[in-house]
Amino acid sequence: MKEHDEDVITNAVSGSAVRRTRSQAEPDWSVTESLILVNEVAAVEADCSVALSSYQQWNIIAENCAALDVPRSLPQCRRKWRALLNDYDGARGERRALPPGFEREVFEAVERVVRAREERGLVDPESDDEEDGNDEHDATVEIGSKRKRQRSKSRHQVQKPKKFHEQRPDDSHEEGPEDDDNSEDEYLKDFLESRPKLKGTAERPPKHLVMPPKSLGEVELNENYHQIERPKPIGTERITISREENEETLSLKLQELAVEIEAIASESAADYKGGGSQNLEDSYDFTRGQGDKLIVSLGNFFNTLKCLCDTPQECK
């Protein structure tokens, strides 16, 4: 039993070791792929070194490499670039020779990137403090730290007023009853001073009650408010006066119509006596016209007489 358990443990340990080495295995980079990576690093740093962050720049570099048939992830591109920089530093340092697998073309391309950084006064964005094992979590750490900072600032700003409000009741409790009496006296003084102002503003009549003096009835002023009475309705005296006036106008109209009828009749008779038999057609036409006028006048006389006999409502 013990031997069997030891075999299982050794197999499990060896299996985990195999899985770990496979996950950490780096893909092989050809010379062409390395040159594409270095050229993309140079292009992105020349265009976006100031405007974009390191993570955004490497995201663009990985996408451009994938578009140029170099399918590598962002962490793989960064690790390869660091390896190339280490080889370049070693070639320029004590060794003074290219390491195996580090071609001259790649060395010259990396040297151009380093010189361009020195001319722009830029420091290597890949700091030594970052560890190789945390490359895949750079974006989340950077964004998470910013969010934590923003949340801590917002909480700090929100909690300040709470402390201020919490301290105010303590200060008020520490004050003696004399301060409370003084505050009450000051409040009463302010209230009494502001009272006449409020009364003066309240005594002003509202705008919708302001009416011209002709349409207002009798107005009685009370101590607290203005009371506006409506005009009194028309009584029976007004109705009797209007009836008498109507009867007078109708009687005058009847007199005028009677005078008009008499004038028409007398004029037609005089013309008939003086007309003779010389121009009978003209006299006939004149007589017809006068007859038409007489008919109209008699009709008006009849209607006026009827209105005078009927009630005023029917006359209307």
Coordinates of N, CA and C in Angstrom, one line a residue, residues 19-212:
R19 N 2.8 19.8 -16.9 CA 1.8 20.8 -17.2 C 2.3 22.2 -17.0
R20 N 3.1 22.5 -16.0 CA 3.6 23.8 -15.7 C 4.6 24.2 -16.7
T21 N 5.4 23.3 -17.1 CA 6.4 23.7 -18.1 C 5.8 23.9 -19.5
R22 N 4.7 23.2 -19.8 CA 4.0 23.4 -21.1 C 3.4 24.8 -21.1
S23 N 2.7 25.2 -20.0 CA 2.0 26.5 -20.0 C 3.0 27.7 -20.0
Q24 N 4.2 27.5 -19.5 CA 5.2 28.5 -19.5 C 6.1 28.5 -20.7
A25 N 5.9 27.6 -21.6 CA 6.8 27.5 -22.8 C 6.5 28.7 -23.7
E26 N 7.6 29.3 -24.2 CA 7.5 30.5 -25.1 C 7.5 30.0 -26.5
P27 N 6.8 30.6 -27.4 CA 6.8 30.2 -28.8 C 8.1 30.6 -29.5
D28 N 8.5 29.9 -30.5 CA 9.7 30.3 -31.2 C 9.5 31.5 -32.1
W29 N 10.5 32.4 -32.1 CA 10.4 33.6 -32.9 C 11.5 33.5 -34.0
S30 N 11.0 33.7 -35.2 CA 12.0 33.7 -36.3 C 12.6 35.1 -36.4
V31 N 13.6 35.2 -37.3 CA 14.2 36.5 -37.4 C 13.3 37.5 -38.0
T32 N 12.4 37.1 -39.0 CA 11.5 38.0 -39.6 C 10.4 38.5 -38.5
E33 N 10.0 37.5 -37.7 CA 9.0 37.9 -36.7 C 9.6 38.9 -35.7
S34 N 10.8 38.6 -35.3 CA 11.5 39.5 -34.4 C 11.6 40.9 -35.0
L35 N 12.0 41.0 -36.2 CA 12.1 42.3 -36.9 C 10.8 43.0 -37.0
I36 N 9.7 42.3 -37.2 CA 8.4 42.9 -37.3 C 8.0 43.5 -35.9
L37 N 8.3 42.7 -34.8 CA 8.0 43.2 -33.5 C 8.8 44.4 -33.2
V38 N 10.1 44.5 -33.5 CA 10.9 45.6 -33.2 C 10.4 46.8 -34.0
N39 N 10.1 46.6 -35.2 CA 9.6 47.8 -36.1 C 8.3 48.3 -35.5
E40 N 7.4 47.5 -35.1 CA 6.1 47.9 -34.5 C 6.3 48.7 -33.2
V41 N 7.3 48.2 -32.4 CA 7.6 49.0 -31.2 C 8.1 50.3 -31.5
A42 N 9.0 50.4 -32.5 CA 9.5 51.7 -32.9 C 8.4 52.7 -33.4
A43 N 7.5 52.1 -34.2 CA 6.5 53.0 -34.8 C 5.5 53.5 -33.8
V44 N 5.1 52.6 -32.9 CA 4.1 53.0 -31.9 C 4.7 54.0 -30.9
E45 N 5.9 53.7 -30.5 CA 6.5 54.7 -29.6 C 6.8 56.1 -30.2
A46 N 7.0 56.1 -31.5 CA 7.2 57.4 -32.2 C 5.9 58.1 -32.3
D47 N 4.8 57.4 -32.4 CA 3.5 58.1 -32.6 C 2.7 58.3 -31.3
C48 N 2.8 57.4 -30.4 CA 1.9 57.4 -29.2 C 2.6 57.3 -27.9
S49 N 3.9 57.6 -27.8 CA 4.6 57.4 -26.6 C 4.1 58.4 -25.5
V50 N 3.5 59.5 -25.9 CA 3.1 60.5 -24.9 C 1.6 60.4 -24.7
A51 N 0.8 60.1 -25.7 CA -0.7 60.2 -25.6 C -1.2 58.9 -25.0
L52 N -0.6 57.8 -25.1 CA -1.2 56.5 -24.7 C -0.3 55.9 -23.5
S53 N -0.9 55.1 -22.7 CA -0.2 54.4 -21.7 C 0.6 53.2 -22.2
S54 N 1.4 52.6 -21.4 CA 2.2 51.5 -21.8 C 1.3 50.3 -22.2
Y55 N 0.2 50.0 -21.5 CA -0.7 48.9 -21.8 C -1.3 49.2 -23.2
Q56 N -1.8 50.4 -23.4 CA -2.4 50.7 -24.7 C -1.5 50.6 -25.8
Q57 N -0.2 51.0 -25.6 CA 0.8 50.9 -26.7 C 1.1 49.4 -27.0
W58 N 1.2 48.6 -26.0 CA 1.5 47.2 -26.3 C 0.2 46.4 -26.8
N59 N -0.9 46.9 -26.5 CA -2.1 46.3 -27.2 C -2.1 46.6 -28.7
I60 N -1.7 47.8 -29.0 CA -1.7 48.2 -30.5 C -0.6 47.4 -31.1
I61 N 0.6 47.2 -30.4 CA 1.7 46.5 -31.0 C 1.3 45.0 -31.3
A62 N 0.6 44.4 -30.3 CA 0.2 43.0 -30.5 C -0.8 42.9 -31.6
E63 N -1.7 43.8 -31.8 CA -2.7 43.8 -32.9 C -2.0 44.0 -34.2
N64 N -1.1 44.9 -34.3 CA -0.3 45.1 -35.6 C 0.5 43.8 -35.9
C65 N 1.1 43.2 -35.0 CA 1.8 42.0 -35.2 C 0.9 40.9 -35.7
A66 N -0.3 40.8 -35.1 CA -1.2 39.7 -35.6 C -1.7 40.0 -37.0
A67 N -1.8 41.3 -37.3 CA -2.2 41.7 -38.7 C -1.1 41.3 -39.7
L68 N 0.1 41.3 -39.3 CA 1.3 41.0 -40.1 C 1.7 39.5 -40.0
D69 N 0.8 38.6 -39.7 CA 1.0 37.2 -39.6 C 2.0 36.8 -38.5
V70 N 1.9 37.6 -37.4 CA 2.7 37.2 -36.2 C 1.8 37.0 -35.1
P71 N 1.1 35.9 -35.0 CA 0.0 35.7 -34.0 C 0.6 35.5 -32.6
R72 N 0.8 36.6 -31.9 CA 1.3 36.5 -30.5 C 0.5 37.4 -29.6
S73 N 0.3 37.0 -28.4 CA -0.5 37.7 -27.4 C 0.4 38.9 -26.9
L74 N -0.3 39.8 -26.2 CA 0.4 40.9 -25.6 C 1.5 40.5 -24.6
P75 N 1.3 39.6 -23.7 CA 2.4 39.3 -22.8 C 3.6 38.6 -23.5
Q76 N 3.3 37.8 -24.6 CA 4.3 37.2 -25.3 C 5.2 38.2 -26.1
C77 N 4.5 39.2 -26.6 CA 5.3 40.3 -27.3 C 6.2 41.1 -26.3
R78 N 5.6 41.4 -25.1 CA 6.4 42.1 -24.2 C 7.6 41.3 -23.7
R79 N 7.4 40.0 -23.4 CA 8.5 39.2 -23.0 C 9.6 39.0 -24.0
K80 N 9.2 38.9 -25.3 CA 10.2 38.8 -26.4 C 11.0 40.1 -26.5
W81 N 10.3 41.2 -26.3 CA 11.0 42.5 -26.4 C 12.0 42.7 -25.3
R82 N 11.6 42.2 -24.1 CA 12.5 42.3 -23.0 C 13.7 41.4 -23.2
A83 N 13.5 40.2 -23.7 CA 14.6 39.3 -24.0 C 15.6 40.0 -25.1
L84 N 15.0 40.6 -26.1 CA 15.8 41.3 -27.1 C 16.6 42.4 -26.4
L85 N 16.0 43.2 -25.5 CA 16.7 44.3 -24.9 C 17.9 43.7 -24.0
N86 N 17.6 42.6 -23.3 CA 18.6 42.0 -22.5 C 19.8 41.5 -23.3
D87 N 19.5 40.9 -24.5 CA 20.6 40.5 -25.4 C 21.3 41.7 -25.9
Y88 N 20.6 42.8 -26.2 CA 21.3 44.0 -26.7 C 22.2 44.6 -25.7
D89 N 21.7 44.7 -24.4 CA 22.5 45.2 -23.4 C 23.8 44.3 -23.1
G90 N 23.6 43.0 -23.2 CA 24.8 42.1 -23.0 C 25.8 42.3 -24.2
A91 N 25.2 42.5 -25.4 CA 26.2 42.6 -26.5 C 26.9 43.9 -26.4
R92 N 26.3 45.0 -25.9 CA 27.0 46.3 -25.7 C 27.9 46.3 -24.5
G93 N 27.7 45.4 -23.5 CA 28.3 45.5 -22.2 C 29.7 44.8 -22.2
E94 N 29.8 43.9 -21.2 CA 31.0 43.2 -21.0 C 31.4 42.2 -22.1
R95 N 30.3 41.6 -22.6 CA 30.6 40.5 -23.5 C 31.1 41.0 -24.9
R96 N 30.6 42.1 -25.4 CA 31.0 42.7 -26.6 C 30.8 41.7 -27.8
A97 N 29.9 40.8 -27.7 CA 29.6 39.8 -28.7 C 28.1 39.5 -28.7
L98 N 27.6 39.1 -29.9 CA 26.2 38.8 -30.0 C 26.0 37.4 -29.4
P99 N 25.0 37.3 -28.6 CA 24.6 35.9 -28.1 C 24.1 35.0 -29.2
P100 N 24.1 33.7 -29.0 CA 23.6 32.8 -30.0 C 22.1 33.0 -30.3
G101 N 21.8 33.0 -31.5 CA 20.4 33.3 -31.9 C 20.0 34.7 -32.0
F102 N 20.9 35.6 -31.7 CA 20.6 37.1 -31.8 C 21.3 37.6 -33.1
E103 N 20.5 37.8 -34.2 CA 21.1 38.1 -35.5 C 21.5 39.6 -35.5
R104 N 22.4 39.9 -36.4 CA 22.9 41.3 -36.6 C 21.7 42.2 -37.0
E105 N 20.8 41.8 -37.8 CA 19.7 42.7 -38.3 C 18.8 43.1 -37.1
V106 N 18.6 42.1 -36.2 CA 17.7 42.3 -35.1 C 18.5 43.3 -34.1
F107 N 19.8 43.1 -33.9 CA 20.6 43.9 -33.1 C 20.5 45.4 -33.5
E108 N 20.7 45.6 -34.8 CA 20.6 47.0 -35.3 C 19.3 47.6 -35.2
A109 N 18.2 46.8 -35.4 CA 16.8 47.3 -35.2 C 16.6 47.8 -33.8
V110 N 17.0 46.9 -32.8 CA 16.8 47.3 -31.4 C 17.7 48.5 -31.1
E111 N 18.9 48.6 -31.7 CA 19.7 49.8 -31.4 C 19.1 51.1 -31.9
R112 N 18.4 51.0 -33.0 CA 17.7 52.2 -33.5 C 16.6 52.6 -32.5
V113 N 15.8 51.6 -32.0 CA 14.8 52.0 -31.0 C 15.4 52.6 -29.8
V114 N 16.5 52.1 -29.3 CA 17.1 52.6 -28.1 C 17.6 54.0 -28.3
R115 N 18.2 54.3 -29.4 CA 18.7 55.6 -29.7 C 17.6 56.6 -29.9
A116 N 16.5 56.2 -30.5 CA 15.3 57.1 -30.6 C 14.8 57.4 -29.3
R117 N 14.8 56.5 -28.3 CA 14.3 56.8 -27.0 C 15.3 57.8 -26.3
E118 N 16.6 57.6 -26.5 CA 17.5 58.6 -25.9 C 17.4 60.0 -26.5
E119 N 17.1 60.1 -27.8 CA 16.9 61.4 -28.4 C 15.7 62.1 -27.9
R120 N 14.6 61.3 -27.7 CA 13.4 61.9 -27.1 C 13.4 62.1 -25.6
G121 N 14.5 61.6 -25.0 CA 14.6 61.8 -23.5 C 13.6 60.9 -22.8
L122 N 13.3 59.7 -23.3 CA 12.3 58.8 -22.7 C 13.1 57.7 -22.0
V123 N 12.5 57.3 -20.8 CA 13.1 56.2 -20.1 C 12.4 54.9 -20.6
D124 N 13.1 53.9 -20.4 CA 12.5 52.6 -20.9 C 11.2 52.3 -20.1
P125 N 10.1 52.3 -20.8 CA 8.8 52.1 -20.1 C 8.7 50.8 -19.4
E126 N 9.5 49.8 -19.8 CA 9.5 48.5 -19.1 C 10.4 48.6 -17.9
S127 N 9.9 49.0 -16.8 CA 10.7 49.2 -15.6 C 11.1 47.8 -15.0
D128 N 12.2 47.9 -14.3 CA 12.8 46.6 -13.7 C 11.9 46.1 -12.5
D129 N 11.1 47.0 -12.0 CA 10.3 46.5 -10.8 C 9.2 45.6 -11.2
E130 N 8.8 45.6 -12.5 CA 7.7 44.6 -12.9 C 8.3 43.2 -13.0
E131 N 7.6 42.3 -12.6 CA 8.0 40.9 -12.6 C 7.5 40.2 -13.9
D132 N 8.2 39.2 -14.3 CA 7.8 38.5 -15.5 C 6.5 37.8 -15.4
G133 N 6.3 37.3 -14.2 CA 5.1 36.5 -14.0 C 3.8 37.2 -14.0
N134 N 3.8 38.5 -13.9 CA 2.6 39.4 -13.7 C 2.3 40.1 -15.0
D135 N 2.8 39.7 -16.1 CA 2.6 40.4 -17.4 C 1.1 40.4 -17.8
E136 N 0.4 39.3 -17.6 CA -0.9 39.2 -18.0 C -1.9 40.0 -17.2
H137 N -1.5 40.4 -16.0 CA -2.3 41.2 -15.1 C -2.0 42.6 -15.0
D138 N -1.2 43.2 -15.9 CA -0.8 44.6 -15.8 C -2.0 45.5 -16.0
A139 N -2.8 45.1 -17.0 CA -4.0 46.0 -17.3 C -4.9 46.0 -16.1
T140 N -5.2 44.9 -15.5 CA -6.2 44.8 -14.4 C -5.6 45.5 -13.2
V141 N -4.3 45.4 -13.0 CA -3.7 46.1 -11.8 C -3.8 47.6 -12.0
E142 N -3.4 48.0 -13.2 CA -3.4 49.5 -13.5 C -4.8 50.1 -13.3
I143 N -5.8 49.4 -14.0 CA -7.2 49.9 -13.9 C -7.7 49.8 -12.5
G144 N -7.4 48.7 -11.8 CA -7.9 48.5 -10.5 C -7.3 49.5 -9.5
S145 N -6.0 49.8 -9.6 CA -5.5 50.8 -8.7 C -6.1 52.2 -8.9
K146 N -6.4 52.6 -10.2 CA -7.0 53.8 -10.5 C -8.4 53.9 -9.9
R147 N -9.1 52.8 -10.0 CA -10.5 52.7 -9.5 C -10.5 52.8 -7.9
K148 N -9.5 52.1 -7.3 CA -9.4 52.2 -5.9 C -9.1 53.6 -5.4
R149 N -8.2 54.3 -6.2 CA -7.8 55.7 -5.8 C -9.1 56.6 -5.9
Q150 N -9.8 56.4 -7.0 CA -11.0 57.3 -7.2 C -12.0 57.0 -6.1
R151 N -12.2 55.7 -5.8 CA -13.2 55.4 -4.7 C -12.8 55.9 -3.4
S152 N -11.5 55.8 -3.1 CA -11.0 56.3 -1.8 C -11.2 57.8 -1.7
K153 N -10.9 58.5 -2.8 CA -11.1 60.0 -2.8 C -12.6 60.3 -2.6
S154 N -13.4 59.6 -3.4 CA -14.9 59.9 -3.2 C -15.4 59.6 -1.8
R155 N -14.9 58.5 -1.3 CA -15.4 58.2 0.1 C -14.8 59.3 1.1
H156 N -13.6 59.7 0.9 CA -13.0 60.7 1.8 C -13.8 62.0 1.7
Q157 N -14.2 62.4 0.5 CA -15.0 63.6 0.3 C -16.4 63.5 0.9
V158 N -17.0 62.3 0.8 CA -18.3 62.1 1.3 C -18.3 62.1 2.8
Q159 N -17.3 61.5 3.4 CA -17.2 61.3 4.8 C -16.9 62.6 5.6
K160 N -16.3 63.6 4.9 CA -16.0 64.8 5.6 C -17.2 65.5 6.1
P161 N -18.3 65.7 5.3 CA -19.4 66.4 5.9 C -20.1 65.7 7.0
K162 N -20.0 64.3 7.0 CA -20.6 63.6 8.1 C -19.9 63.9 9.4
K163 N -18.5 64.0 9.3 CA -17.8 64.3 10.6 C -18.2 65.7 11.0
F164 N -18.3 66.6 10.1 CA -18.7 67.9 10.5 C -20.1 68.0 11.1
H165 N -21.0 67.3 10.6 CA -22.4 67.3 11.2 C -22.4 66.5 12.5
E166 N -21.5 65.5 12.6 CA -21.5 64.8 13.9 C -20.9 65.6 15.0
Q167 N -20.0 66.5 14.6 CA -19.3 67.3 15.7 C -20.2 68.5 16.1
R168 N -21.1 68.9 15.3 CA -21.9 70.1 15.6 C -22.8 69.8 16.8
P169 N -23.5 68.6 16.9 CA -24.4 68.4 18.1 C -23.5 68.4 19.4
D170 N -22.3 67.8 19.3 CA -21.4 67.8 20.5 C -21.1 69.2 21.0
D171 N -20.8 70.1 20.0 CA -20.5 71.5 20.4 C -21.7 72.1 21.0
S172 N -22.9 71.8 20.5 CA -24.1 72.5 21.0 C -24.4 72.0 22.4
H173 N -24.1 70.7 22.6 CA -24.4 70.2 24.0 C -23.4 70.8 25.0
E174 N -22.2 71.1 24.5 CA -21.2 71.6 25.5 C -21.6 73.0 25.9
E175 N -22.3 73.8 25.0 CA -22.7 75.1 25.4 C -23.7 75.1 26.5
G176 N -23.7 76.1 27.3 CA -24.6 76.2 28.5 C -25.9 76.7 28.2
P177 N -26.8 76.8 29.1 CA -28.2 77.3 28.9 C -28.2 78.8 28.6
E178 N -27.1 79.5 29.0 CA -27.1 80.9 28.7 C -27.0 81.1 27.2
D179 N -26.3 80.3 26.5 CA -26.2 80.5 25.0 C -27.6 80.2 24.4
D180 N -28.3 79.2 24.9 CA -29.6 78.9 24.4 C -30.6 80.1 24.6
D181 N -30.5 80.8 25.7 CA -31.4 81.9 26.0 C -31.0 83.1 25.0
N182 N -29.7 83.3 24.8 CA -29.3 84.3 23.9 C -29.8 84.1 22.5
S183 N -29.7 82.8 22.1 CA -30.1 82.5 20.7 C -31.7 82.7 20.6
E184 N -32.4 82.4 21.6 CA -33.9 82.6 21.6 C -34.2 84.1 21.5
D185 N -33.5 84.9 22.3 CA -33.7 86.4 22.2 C -33.4 86.9 20.9
E186 N -32.3 86.5 20.3 CA -31.9 87.0 18.9 C -33.0 86.5 17.9
Y187 N -33.5 85.3 18.1 CA -34.5 84.8 17.1 C -35.8 85.7 17.2
L188 N -36.2 86.0 18.5 CA -37.4 86.9 18.7 C -37.2 88.3 18.1
K189 N -36.0 88.8 18.3 CA -35.7 90.2 17.7 C -35.8 90.1 16.2
D190 N -35.2 89.1 15.6 CA -35.3 89.0 14.1 C -36.7 88.8 13.6
F191 N -37.5 88.1 14.4 CA -38.9 87.8 14.0 C -39.7 89.1 14.1
L192 N -39.5 89.9 15.1 CA -40.2 91.2 15.3 C -39.8 92.2 14.3
E193 N -38.5 92.2 13.9 CA -38.0 93.2 12.9 C -38.6 92.8 11.5
S194 N -38.7 91.5 11.2 CA -39.2 91.1 9.9 C -40.7 91.1 9.8
R195 N -41.4 91.3 10.9 CA -42.9 91.2 10.9 C -43.5 92.4 10.2
P196 N -43.1 93.7 10.4 CA -43.7 94.7 9.6 C -43.5 94.6 8.1
K197 N -42.4 94.1 7.7 CA -42.1 93.9 6.3 C -43.1 92.9 5.7
L198 N -43.3 91.8 6.4 CA -44.3 90.8 5.9 C -45.7 91.4 5.9
K199 N -46.0 92.2 6.9 CA -47.4 92.8 6.9 C -47.6 93.7 5.7
G200 N -46.6 94.5 5.4 CA -46.7 95.5 4.3 C -46.8 94.8 3.0
T201 N -46.1 93.7 2.8 CA -46.2 92.9 1.6 C -47.6 92.2 1.5
A202 N -48.1 91.8 2.6 CA -49.4 91.1 2.6 C -50.6 92.0 2.3
E203 N -50.4 93.3 2.6 CA -51.6 94.2 2.5 C -51.8 94.6 1.0
R204 N -50.8 94.3 0.1 CA -51.0 94.6 -1.3 C -52.0 93.7 -1.9
P205 N -53.0 94.3 -2.6 CA -54.0 93.5 -3.3 C -53.4 92.7 -4.4
P206 N -53.9 91.5 -4.7 CA -53.4 90.7 -5.8 C -53.7 91.3 -7.1
K207 N -52.9 90.9 -8.1 CA -53.1 91.6 -9.4 C -54.4 91.3 -10.1
H208 N -54.9 90.0 -9.9 CA -56.2 89.7 -10.6 C -57.4 90.4 -10.0
L209 N -57.3 91.1 -8.8 CA -58.4 91.8 -8.2 C -58.4 93.3 -8.6
V210 N -57.3 93.7 -9.3 CA -57.3 95.1 -9.7 C -58.2 95.3 -10.9
M211 N -59.2 96.2 -10.8 CA -60.2 96.4 -11.8 C -60.3 97.9 -12.0
P212 N -60.8 98.3 -13.2 CA -61.0 99.7 -13.4 C -62.1 100.2 -12.5

